[in-house]
Short mmCIF file of C-alpha atoms in Angstrom, two decimals:
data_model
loop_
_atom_site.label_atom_id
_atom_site.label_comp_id
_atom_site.label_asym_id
_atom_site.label_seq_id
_atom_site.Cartn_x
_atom_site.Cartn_y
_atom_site.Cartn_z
CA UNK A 1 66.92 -26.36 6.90
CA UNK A 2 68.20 -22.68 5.88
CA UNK A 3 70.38 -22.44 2.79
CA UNK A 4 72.92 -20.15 2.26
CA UNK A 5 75.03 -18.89 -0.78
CA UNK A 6 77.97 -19.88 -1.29
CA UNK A 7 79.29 -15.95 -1.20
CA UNK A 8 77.99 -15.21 1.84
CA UNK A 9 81.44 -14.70 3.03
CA UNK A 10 84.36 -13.36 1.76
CA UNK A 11 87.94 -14.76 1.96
CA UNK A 12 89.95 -13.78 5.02
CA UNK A 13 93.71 -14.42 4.40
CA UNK A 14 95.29 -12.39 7.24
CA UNK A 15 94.50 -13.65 10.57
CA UNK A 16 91.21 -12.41 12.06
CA UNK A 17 90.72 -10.45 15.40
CA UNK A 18 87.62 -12.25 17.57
CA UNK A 19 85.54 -8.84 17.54
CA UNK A 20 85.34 -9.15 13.33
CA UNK A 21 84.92 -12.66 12.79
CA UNK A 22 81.77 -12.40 15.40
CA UNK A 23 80.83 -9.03 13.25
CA UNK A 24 80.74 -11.23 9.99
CA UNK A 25 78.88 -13.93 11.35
CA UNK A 26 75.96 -11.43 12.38
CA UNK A 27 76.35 -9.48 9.55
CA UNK A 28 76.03 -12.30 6.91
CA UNK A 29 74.02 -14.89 8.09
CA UNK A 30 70.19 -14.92 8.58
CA UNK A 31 68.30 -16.41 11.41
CA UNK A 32 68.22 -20.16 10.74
CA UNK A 33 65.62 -21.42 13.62
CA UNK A 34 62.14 -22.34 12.73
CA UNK A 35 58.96 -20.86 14.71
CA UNK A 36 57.06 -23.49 16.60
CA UNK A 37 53.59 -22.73 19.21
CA UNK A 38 54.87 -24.47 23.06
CA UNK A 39 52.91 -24.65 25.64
CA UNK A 40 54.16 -22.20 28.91
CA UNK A 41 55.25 -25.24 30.89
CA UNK A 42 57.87 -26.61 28.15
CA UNK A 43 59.09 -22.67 27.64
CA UNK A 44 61.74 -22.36 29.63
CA UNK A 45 65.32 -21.91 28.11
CA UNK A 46 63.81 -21.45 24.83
CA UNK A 47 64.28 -18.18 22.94
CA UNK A 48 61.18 -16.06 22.00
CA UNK A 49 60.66 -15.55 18.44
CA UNK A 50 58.05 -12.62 18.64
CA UNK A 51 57.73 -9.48 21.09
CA UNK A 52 55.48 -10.33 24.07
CA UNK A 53 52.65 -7.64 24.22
CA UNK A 54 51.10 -6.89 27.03
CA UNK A 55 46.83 -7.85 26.41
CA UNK A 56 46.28 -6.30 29.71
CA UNK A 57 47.38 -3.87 32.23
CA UNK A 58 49.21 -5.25 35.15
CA UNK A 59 48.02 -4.86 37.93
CA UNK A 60 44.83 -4.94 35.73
CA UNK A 61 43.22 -2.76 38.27
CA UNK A 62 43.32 -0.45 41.67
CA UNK A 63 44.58 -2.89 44.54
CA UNK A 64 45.83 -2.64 47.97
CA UNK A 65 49.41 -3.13 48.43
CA UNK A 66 49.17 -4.21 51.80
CA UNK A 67 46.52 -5.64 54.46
CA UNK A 68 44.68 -2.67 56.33
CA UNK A 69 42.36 -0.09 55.67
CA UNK A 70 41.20 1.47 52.18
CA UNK A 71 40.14 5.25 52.38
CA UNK A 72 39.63 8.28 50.89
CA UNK A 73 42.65 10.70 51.58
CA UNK A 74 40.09 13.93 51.89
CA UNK A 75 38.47 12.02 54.50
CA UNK A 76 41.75 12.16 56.55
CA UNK A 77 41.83 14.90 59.34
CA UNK A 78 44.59 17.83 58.83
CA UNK A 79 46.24 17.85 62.20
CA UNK A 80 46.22 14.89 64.42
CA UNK A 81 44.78 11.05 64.25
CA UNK A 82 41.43 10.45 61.80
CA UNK A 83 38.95 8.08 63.65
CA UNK A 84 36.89 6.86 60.24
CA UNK A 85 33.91 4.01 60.84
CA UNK A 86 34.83 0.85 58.91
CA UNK A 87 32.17 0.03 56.50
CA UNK A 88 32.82 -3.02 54.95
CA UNK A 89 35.11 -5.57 53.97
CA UNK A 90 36.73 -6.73 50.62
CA UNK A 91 39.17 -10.21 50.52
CA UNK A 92 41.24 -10.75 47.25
CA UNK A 93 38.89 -11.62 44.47
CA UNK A 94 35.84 -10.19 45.34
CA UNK A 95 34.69 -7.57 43.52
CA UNK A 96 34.39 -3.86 46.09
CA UNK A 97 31.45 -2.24 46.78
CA UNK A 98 30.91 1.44 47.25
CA UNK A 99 31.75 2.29 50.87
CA UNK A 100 29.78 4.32 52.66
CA UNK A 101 30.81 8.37 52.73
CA UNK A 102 33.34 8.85 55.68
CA UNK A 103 34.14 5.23 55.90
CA UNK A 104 36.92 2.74 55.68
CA UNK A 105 37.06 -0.35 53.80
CA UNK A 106 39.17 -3.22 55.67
CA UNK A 107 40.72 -4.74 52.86
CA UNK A 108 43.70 -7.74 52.44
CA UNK A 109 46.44 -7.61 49.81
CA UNK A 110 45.66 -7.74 46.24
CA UNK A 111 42.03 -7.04 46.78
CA UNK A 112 40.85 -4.41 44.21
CA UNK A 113 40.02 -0.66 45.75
CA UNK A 114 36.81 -0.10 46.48
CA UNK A 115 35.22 2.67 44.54
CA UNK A 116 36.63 6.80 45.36
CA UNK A 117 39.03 5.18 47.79
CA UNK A 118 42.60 5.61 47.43
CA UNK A 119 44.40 4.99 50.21
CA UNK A 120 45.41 2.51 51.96
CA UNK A 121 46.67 2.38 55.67
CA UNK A 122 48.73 -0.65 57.02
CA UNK A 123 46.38 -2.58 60.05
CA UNK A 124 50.03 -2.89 61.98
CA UNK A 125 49.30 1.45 62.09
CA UNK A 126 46.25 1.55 63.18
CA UNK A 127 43.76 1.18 66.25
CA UNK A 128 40.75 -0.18 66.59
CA UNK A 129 38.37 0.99 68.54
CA UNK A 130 34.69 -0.14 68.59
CA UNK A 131 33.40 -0.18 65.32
CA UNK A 132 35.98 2.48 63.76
CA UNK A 133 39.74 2.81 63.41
CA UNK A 134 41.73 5.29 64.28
CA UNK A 135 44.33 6.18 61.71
CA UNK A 136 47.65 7.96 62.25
CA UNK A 137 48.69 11.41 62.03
CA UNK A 138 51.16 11.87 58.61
CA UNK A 139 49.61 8.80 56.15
CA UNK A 140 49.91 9.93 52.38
CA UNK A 141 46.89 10.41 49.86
CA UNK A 142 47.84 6.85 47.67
CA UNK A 143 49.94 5.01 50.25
CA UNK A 144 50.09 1.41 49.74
CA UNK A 145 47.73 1.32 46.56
CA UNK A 146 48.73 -0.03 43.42
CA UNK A 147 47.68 1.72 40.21
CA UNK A 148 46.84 -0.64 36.92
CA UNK A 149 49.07 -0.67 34.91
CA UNK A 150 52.10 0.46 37.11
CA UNK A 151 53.87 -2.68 36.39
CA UNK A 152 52.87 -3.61 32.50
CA UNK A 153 50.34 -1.02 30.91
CA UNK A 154 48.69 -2.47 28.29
CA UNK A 155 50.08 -3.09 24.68
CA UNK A 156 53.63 -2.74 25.87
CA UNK A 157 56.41 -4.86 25.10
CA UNK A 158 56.93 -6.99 27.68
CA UNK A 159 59.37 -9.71 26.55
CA UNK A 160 61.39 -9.01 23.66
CA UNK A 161 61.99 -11.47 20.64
CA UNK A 162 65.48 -13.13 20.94
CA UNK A 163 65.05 -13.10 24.70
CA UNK A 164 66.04 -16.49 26.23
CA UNK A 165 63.64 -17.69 28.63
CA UNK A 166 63.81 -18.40 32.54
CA UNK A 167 61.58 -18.65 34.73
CA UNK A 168 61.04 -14.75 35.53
CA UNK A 169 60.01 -14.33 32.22
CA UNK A 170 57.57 -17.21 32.30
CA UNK A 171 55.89 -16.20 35.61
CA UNK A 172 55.43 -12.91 33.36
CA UNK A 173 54.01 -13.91 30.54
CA UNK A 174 51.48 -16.22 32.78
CA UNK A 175 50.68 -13.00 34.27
CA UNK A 176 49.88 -11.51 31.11
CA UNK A 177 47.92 -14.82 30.66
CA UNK A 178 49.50 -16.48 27.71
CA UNK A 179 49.17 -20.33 27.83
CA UNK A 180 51.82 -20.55 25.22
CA UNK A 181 54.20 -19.20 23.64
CA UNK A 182 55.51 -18.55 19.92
CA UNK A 183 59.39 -19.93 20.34
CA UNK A 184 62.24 -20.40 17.92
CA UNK A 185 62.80 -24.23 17.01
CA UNK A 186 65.89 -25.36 18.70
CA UNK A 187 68.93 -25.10 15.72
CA UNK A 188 69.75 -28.66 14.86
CA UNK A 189 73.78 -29.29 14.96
CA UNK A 190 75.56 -32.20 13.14
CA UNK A 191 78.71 -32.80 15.79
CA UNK A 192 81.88 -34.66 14.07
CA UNK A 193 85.29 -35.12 15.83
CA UNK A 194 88.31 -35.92 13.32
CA UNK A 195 91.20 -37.79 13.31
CA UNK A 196 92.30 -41.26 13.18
CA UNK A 197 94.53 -41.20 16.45
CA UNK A 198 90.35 -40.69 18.03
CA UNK A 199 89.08 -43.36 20.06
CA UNK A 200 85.33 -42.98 21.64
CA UNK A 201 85.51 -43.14 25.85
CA UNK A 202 84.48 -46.56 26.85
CA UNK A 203 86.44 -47.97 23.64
CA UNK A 204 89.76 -49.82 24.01
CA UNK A 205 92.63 -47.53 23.58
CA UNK A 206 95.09 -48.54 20.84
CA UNK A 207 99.04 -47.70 21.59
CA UNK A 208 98.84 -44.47 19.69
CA UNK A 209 95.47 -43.40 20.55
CA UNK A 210 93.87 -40.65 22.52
CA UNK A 211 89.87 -40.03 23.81
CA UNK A 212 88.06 -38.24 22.14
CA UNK A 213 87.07 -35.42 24.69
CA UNK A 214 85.61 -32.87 21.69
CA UNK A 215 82.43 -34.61 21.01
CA UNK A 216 81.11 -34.68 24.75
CA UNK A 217 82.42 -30.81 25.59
CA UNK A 218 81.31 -29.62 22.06
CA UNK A 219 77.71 -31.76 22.84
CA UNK A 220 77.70 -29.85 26.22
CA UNK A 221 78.16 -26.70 25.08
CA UNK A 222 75.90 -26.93 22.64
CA UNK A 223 72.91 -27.69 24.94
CA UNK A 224 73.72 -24.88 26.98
CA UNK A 225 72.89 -22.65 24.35
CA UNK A 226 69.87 -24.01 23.61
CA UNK A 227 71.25 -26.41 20.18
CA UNK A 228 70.33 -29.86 19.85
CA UNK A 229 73.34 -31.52 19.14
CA UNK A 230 73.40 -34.84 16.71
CA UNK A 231 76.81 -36.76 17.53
CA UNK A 232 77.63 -37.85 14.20
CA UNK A 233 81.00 -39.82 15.25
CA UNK A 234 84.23 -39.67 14.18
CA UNK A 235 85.63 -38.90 10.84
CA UNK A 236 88.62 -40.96 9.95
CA UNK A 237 91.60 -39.48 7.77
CA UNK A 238 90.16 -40.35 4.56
CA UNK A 239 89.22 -37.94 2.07
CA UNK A 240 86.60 -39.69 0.60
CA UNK A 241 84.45 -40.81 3.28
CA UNK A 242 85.30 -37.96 5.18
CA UNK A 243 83.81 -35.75 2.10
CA UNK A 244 80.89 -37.78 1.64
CA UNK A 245 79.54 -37.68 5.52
CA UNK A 246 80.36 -33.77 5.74
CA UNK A 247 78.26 -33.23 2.60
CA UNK A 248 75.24 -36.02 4.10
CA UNK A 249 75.14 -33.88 7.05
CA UNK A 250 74.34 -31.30 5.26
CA UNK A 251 70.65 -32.13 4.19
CA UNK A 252 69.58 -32.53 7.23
CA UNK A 253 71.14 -30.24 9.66
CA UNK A 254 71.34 -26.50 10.43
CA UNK A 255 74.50 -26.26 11.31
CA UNK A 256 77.41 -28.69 10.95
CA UNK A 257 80.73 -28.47 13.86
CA UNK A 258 83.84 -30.43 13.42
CA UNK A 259 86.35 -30.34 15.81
CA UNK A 260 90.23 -30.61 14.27
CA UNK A 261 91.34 -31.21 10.50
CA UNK A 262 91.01 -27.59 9.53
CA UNK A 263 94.70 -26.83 9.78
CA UNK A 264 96.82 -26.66 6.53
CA UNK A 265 98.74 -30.39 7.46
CA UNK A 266 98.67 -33.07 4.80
CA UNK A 267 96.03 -35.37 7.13
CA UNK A 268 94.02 -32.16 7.69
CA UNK A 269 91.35 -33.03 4.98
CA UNK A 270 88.51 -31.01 6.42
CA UNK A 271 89.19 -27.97 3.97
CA UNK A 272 89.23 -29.82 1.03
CA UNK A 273 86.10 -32.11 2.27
CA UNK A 274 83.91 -28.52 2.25
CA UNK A 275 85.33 -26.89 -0.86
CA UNK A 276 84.04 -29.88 -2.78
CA UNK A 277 80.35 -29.76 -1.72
CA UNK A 278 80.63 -25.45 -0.66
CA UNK A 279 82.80 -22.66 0.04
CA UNK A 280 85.21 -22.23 2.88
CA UNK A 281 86.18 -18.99 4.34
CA UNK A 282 89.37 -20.30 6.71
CA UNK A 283 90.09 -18.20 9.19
CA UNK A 284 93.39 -17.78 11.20
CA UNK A 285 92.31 -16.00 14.14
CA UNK A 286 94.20 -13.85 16.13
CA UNK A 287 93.26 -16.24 19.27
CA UNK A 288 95.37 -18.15 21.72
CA UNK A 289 94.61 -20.81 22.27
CA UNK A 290 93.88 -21.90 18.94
CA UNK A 291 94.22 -20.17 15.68
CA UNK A 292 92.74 -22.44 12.93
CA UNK A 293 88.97 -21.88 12.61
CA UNK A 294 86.81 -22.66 9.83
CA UNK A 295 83.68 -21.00 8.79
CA UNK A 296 82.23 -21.63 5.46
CA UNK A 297 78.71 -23.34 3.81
CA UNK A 298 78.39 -27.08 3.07
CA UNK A 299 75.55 -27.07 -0.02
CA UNK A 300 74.13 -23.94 1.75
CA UNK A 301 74.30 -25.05 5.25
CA UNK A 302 76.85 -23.38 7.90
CA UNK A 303 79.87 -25.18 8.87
CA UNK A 304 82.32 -24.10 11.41
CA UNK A 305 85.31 -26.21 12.06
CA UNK A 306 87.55 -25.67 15.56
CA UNK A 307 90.83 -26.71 16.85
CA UNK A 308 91.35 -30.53 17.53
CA UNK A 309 93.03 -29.47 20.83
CA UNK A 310 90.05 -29.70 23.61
CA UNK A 311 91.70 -26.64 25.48
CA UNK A 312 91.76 -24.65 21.93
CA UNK A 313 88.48 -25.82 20.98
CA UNK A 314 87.13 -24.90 23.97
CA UNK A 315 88.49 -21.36 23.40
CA UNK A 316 87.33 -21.10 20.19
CA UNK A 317 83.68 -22.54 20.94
CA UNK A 318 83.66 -19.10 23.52
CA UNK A 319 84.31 -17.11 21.27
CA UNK A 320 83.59 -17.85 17.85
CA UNK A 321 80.75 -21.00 18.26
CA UNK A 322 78.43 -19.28 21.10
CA UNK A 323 78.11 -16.16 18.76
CA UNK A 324 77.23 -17.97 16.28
CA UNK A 325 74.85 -20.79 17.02
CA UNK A 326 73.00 -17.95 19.48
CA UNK A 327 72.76 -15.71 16.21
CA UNK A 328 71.24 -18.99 14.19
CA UNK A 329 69.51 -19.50 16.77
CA UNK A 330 67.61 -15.68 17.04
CA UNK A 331 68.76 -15.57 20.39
CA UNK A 332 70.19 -12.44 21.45
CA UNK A 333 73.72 -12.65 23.69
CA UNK A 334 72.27 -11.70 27.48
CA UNK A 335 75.56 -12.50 28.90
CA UNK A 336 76.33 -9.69 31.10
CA UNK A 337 79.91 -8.22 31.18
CA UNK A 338 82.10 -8.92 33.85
CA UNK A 339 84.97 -7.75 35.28
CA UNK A 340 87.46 -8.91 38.29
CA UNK A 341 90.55 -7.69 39.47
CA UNK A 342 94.10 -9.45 38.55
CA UNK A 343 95.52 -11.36 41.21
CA UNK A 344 98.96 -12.09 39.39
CA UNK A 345 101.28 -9.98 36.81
CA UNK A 346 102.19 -11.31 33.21
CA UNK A 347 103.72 -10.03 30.23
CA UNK A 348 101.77 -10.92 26.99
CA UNK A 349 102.51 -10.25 23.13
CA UNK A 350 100.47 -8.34 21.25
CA UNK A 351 98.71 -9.40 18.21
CA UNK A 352 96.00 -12.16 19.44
CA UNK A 353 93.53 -11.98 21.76
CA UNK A 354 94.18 -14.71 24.75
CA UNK A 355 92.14 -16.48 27.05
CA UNK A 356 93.78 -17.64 30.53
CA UNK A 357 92.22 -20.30 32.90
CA UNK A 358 91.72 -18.56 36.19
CA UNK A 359 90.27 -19.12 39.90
CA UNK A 360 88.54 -16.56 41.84
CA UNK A 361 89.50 -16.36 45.49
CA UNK A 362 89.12 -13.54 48.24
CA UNK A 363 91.98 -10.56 48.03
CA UNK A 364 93.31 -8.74 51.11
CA UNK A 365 90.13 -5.94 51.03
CA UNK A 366 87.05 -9.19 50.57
CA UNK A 367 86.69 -8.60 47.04
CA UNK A 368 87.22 -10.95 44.39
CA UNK A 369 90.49 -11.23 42.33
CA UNK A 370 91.82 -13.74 39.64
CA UNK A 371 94.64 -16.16 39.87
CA UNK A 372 95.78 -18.26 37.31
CA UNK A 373 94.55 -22.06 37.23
CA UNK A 374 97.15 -24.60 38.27
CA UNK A 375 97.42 -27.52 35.78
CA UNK A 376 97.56 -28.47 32.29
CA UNK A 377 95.89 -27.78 29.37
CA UNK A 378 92.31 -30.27 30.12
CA UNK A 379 93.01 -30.17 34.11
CA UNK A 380 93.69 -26.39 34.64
CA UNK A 381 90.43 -25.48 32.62
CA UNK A 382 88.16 -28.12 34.56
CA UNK A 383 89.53 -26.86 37.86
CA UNK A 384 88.83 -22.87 37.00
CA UNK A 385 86.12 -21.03 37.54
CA UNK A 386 86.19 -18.93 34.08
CA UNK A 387 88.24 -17.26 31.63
CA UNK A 388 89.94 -13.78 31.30
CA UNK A 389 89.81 -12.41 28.30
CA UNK A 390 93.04 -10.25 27.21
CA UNK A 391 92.74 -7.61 24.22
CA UNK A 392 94.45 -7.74 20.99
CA UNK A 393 97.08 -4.87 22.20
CA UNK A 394 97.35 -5.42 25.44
CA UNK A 395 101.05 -6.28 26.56
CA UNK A 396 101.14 -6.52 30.42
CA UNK A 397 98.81 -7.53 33.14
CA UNK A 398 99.60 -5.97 36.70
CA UNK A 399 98.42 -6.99 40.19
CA UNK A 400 95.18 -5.06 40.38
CA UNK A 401 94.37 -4.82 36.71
CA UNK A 402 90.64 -5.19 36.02
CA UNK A 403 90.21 -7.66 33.35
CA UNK A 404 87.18 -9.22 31.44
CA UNK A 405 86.07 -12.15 33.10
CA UNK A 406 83.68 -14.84 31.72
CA UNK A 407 82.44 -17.79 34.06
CA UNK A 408 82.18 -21.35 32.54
CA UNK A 409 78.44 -21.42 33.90
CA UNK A 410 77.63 -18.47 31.93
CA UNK A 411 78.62 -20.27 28.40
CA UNK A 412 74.99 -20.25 27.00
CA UNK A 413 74.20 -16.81 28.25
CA UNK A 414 71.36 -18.39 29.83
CA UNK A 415 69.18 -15.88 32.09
CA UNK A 416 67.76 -18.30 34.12
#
């Protein structure tokens, strides 16, 4: 497990805009994941840990593009059709012999070009007539043949490190014939909820008790970005126990996530539980929902606390989490940037950046536009389809605005 200092961040008293606190974490904290050899079939979703390079040129030689006729383009005539005599025949993976001078090859896709040919003309343009074809008027010297190397030329980069993999980039590097692959180890996260009014699903309810929902989004999340998630339970209000399992974690974890107790209330003992065993940087970010984050080291291993809230800690596992565990993690963020068009007005106050639950549906011209998510807090975010995301200054939102929009199903910024 990585170890960090306990300085590695500095204090952050004034409440935090998303864009820094994301700038911090990549700034200050190394790469946690391990390197492991996997085999190509148990690659995908996993992040590369080293650039791919090419040990070959793709196509690795001179092959016809289509089925039809390989040539050479002085044989064609200037004006008119060119009747050629077809002197021999090459299938996909057989090697070509030299054709005869003032001959066509018939050759079928993939198969490589015979020697001083290059040109190939489609069989759907051509006669045949007897023992030669008759080629049209107008075919290009190099139609239809592909080059080696045009797609990959050898010693290239083909797959960056950090890249997340899917299954284009597997059907790649099987191309370049790699039977395996050098991957990060997935980051290993110790998952806590807190609070004693927390009762697991499936558990009888007492009078003043809710579900815990945290553990099973948080655990969700976390897969989706490639983590493996250890549920660790709940930690009761009790400062000792509490600071005891927060510190075990530790040892054998890369990253530890608790979910509520990192406010400033006199049951919120998470703070106290870290700054025992670590150092706590707490930030109050300028987020809504949710504004008490925790980010900090627990005897050199990361811990990031979120809202106890779902609908905050969901928020705050966007924007604050993702970044980080993809960071830990060596993966690079591949989640491409969206916008869609505002289907509803809204005044906002400035100061925090804010997240609203929204549903995409068809406006007047076909193209997509936002509305806002009926329901509460849990209800209206499992019925969206994403989030808007709504800058730091920005006061008002008009019909036709184009806003940042992130899609729940893009959480891990997963390419496949």
């Amino acid at each position: 497990m990585g170890r960090l200092s306990p300085d590695c961040f500095d204090a952050a008293p004034a409440p935090m805009r998303v864009a820094d606190a994301v700038a911090l974490i990549r700034a200050r904290l190394p790469v946690l994941s391990g390197i492991e050899t996997v085999p190509l079939a148990g690659a995908d979703g996993r992040v590369l840990a080293e650039n791919l390079i090419a040990p070959l040129d793709l196509p690795p030689f001179d092959n016809a593009a289509v089925d039809g006729y390989a040539l050479r383009a002085g044989d064609l005539a200037v004006e008119g059709e060119t009747r050629l005599p077809i002197g021999g025949r090459v299938p996909a993976g057989h090697p070509a012999a030299d054709p005869d001078p003032g001959a066509v090859v018939r050759i079928f896709t993939g198969a490589p070009m015979p020697p001083g040919t290059d040109t190939v003309a489609m069989q759907e343009d051509v006669r045949i007539e007897g023992g030669t074809v008759v080629l049209p008027e107008g075919l290009l010297p190099g139609s239809n043949r592909r080059r080696a190397g045009e797609d990959v030329a050898r010693g290239s980069i083909v797959i960056r490190a950090g890249t997340r993999l899917g299954p284009q980039h597997i059907a790649l590097a099987a191309a370049c014939g790699m039977p395996a692959l050098p991957l990060r180890k997935p980051l290993t996260v110790a998952l806590f909820s807190t609070g004693d009014e927390l009762t697991p699903p499936g558990q009888p309810l007492s009078p003043a008790g809710i579900f815990d929902a945290n553990r099973p989004m948080l655990a969700a999340l976390l897969k989706r970005l490639g983590a493996n998630p250890v549920d660790l339970g709940i930690l009761r209000d009790e400062p000792g126990p509490l600071r005891a399992r927060i510190a075990g974690a530790a040892a054998s974890h890369d990253l530890i996530l608790t979910s509520g107790g990192v406010s400033v209330g006199e049951e919120d003992h998470v703070r106290a539980a870290v700054e025992a065993s670590g150092a706590l940087t707490f930030w109050r970010l300028a987020i809504k929902p949710g504004r008490p984050v925790a980010l900090g080291t627990v005897a050199g291993t990361p811990f990031i606390g979120l809202p106890g809230n779902p609908a905050a800690a969901y928020v705050t596992a966007l924007a604050v989490l993702r970044p980080l565990v993809l960071h830990l993690s060596g993966a690079h963020d591949t989640a491409p940037e969206m916008a869609v068009r505002s289907g509803f007005a809204r005044e906002k106050r400035p100061g925090r950046r804010e997240y609203l639950r929204v549903c995409l549906r068809a406006g007047p011209d076909g193209l997509p536009e936002a509305v806002q998510a009926p329901g509460g807090a849990l209800s209206g975010l499992a019925g969206s389809d994403g989030l808007v995301e709504l800058a730091e200054d920005l006061t008002a939102i008009r019909v036709g605005d184009a806003l940042p929009y992130r899609p729940h199903g893009a959480f891990g910024g997963d390419t496949r």
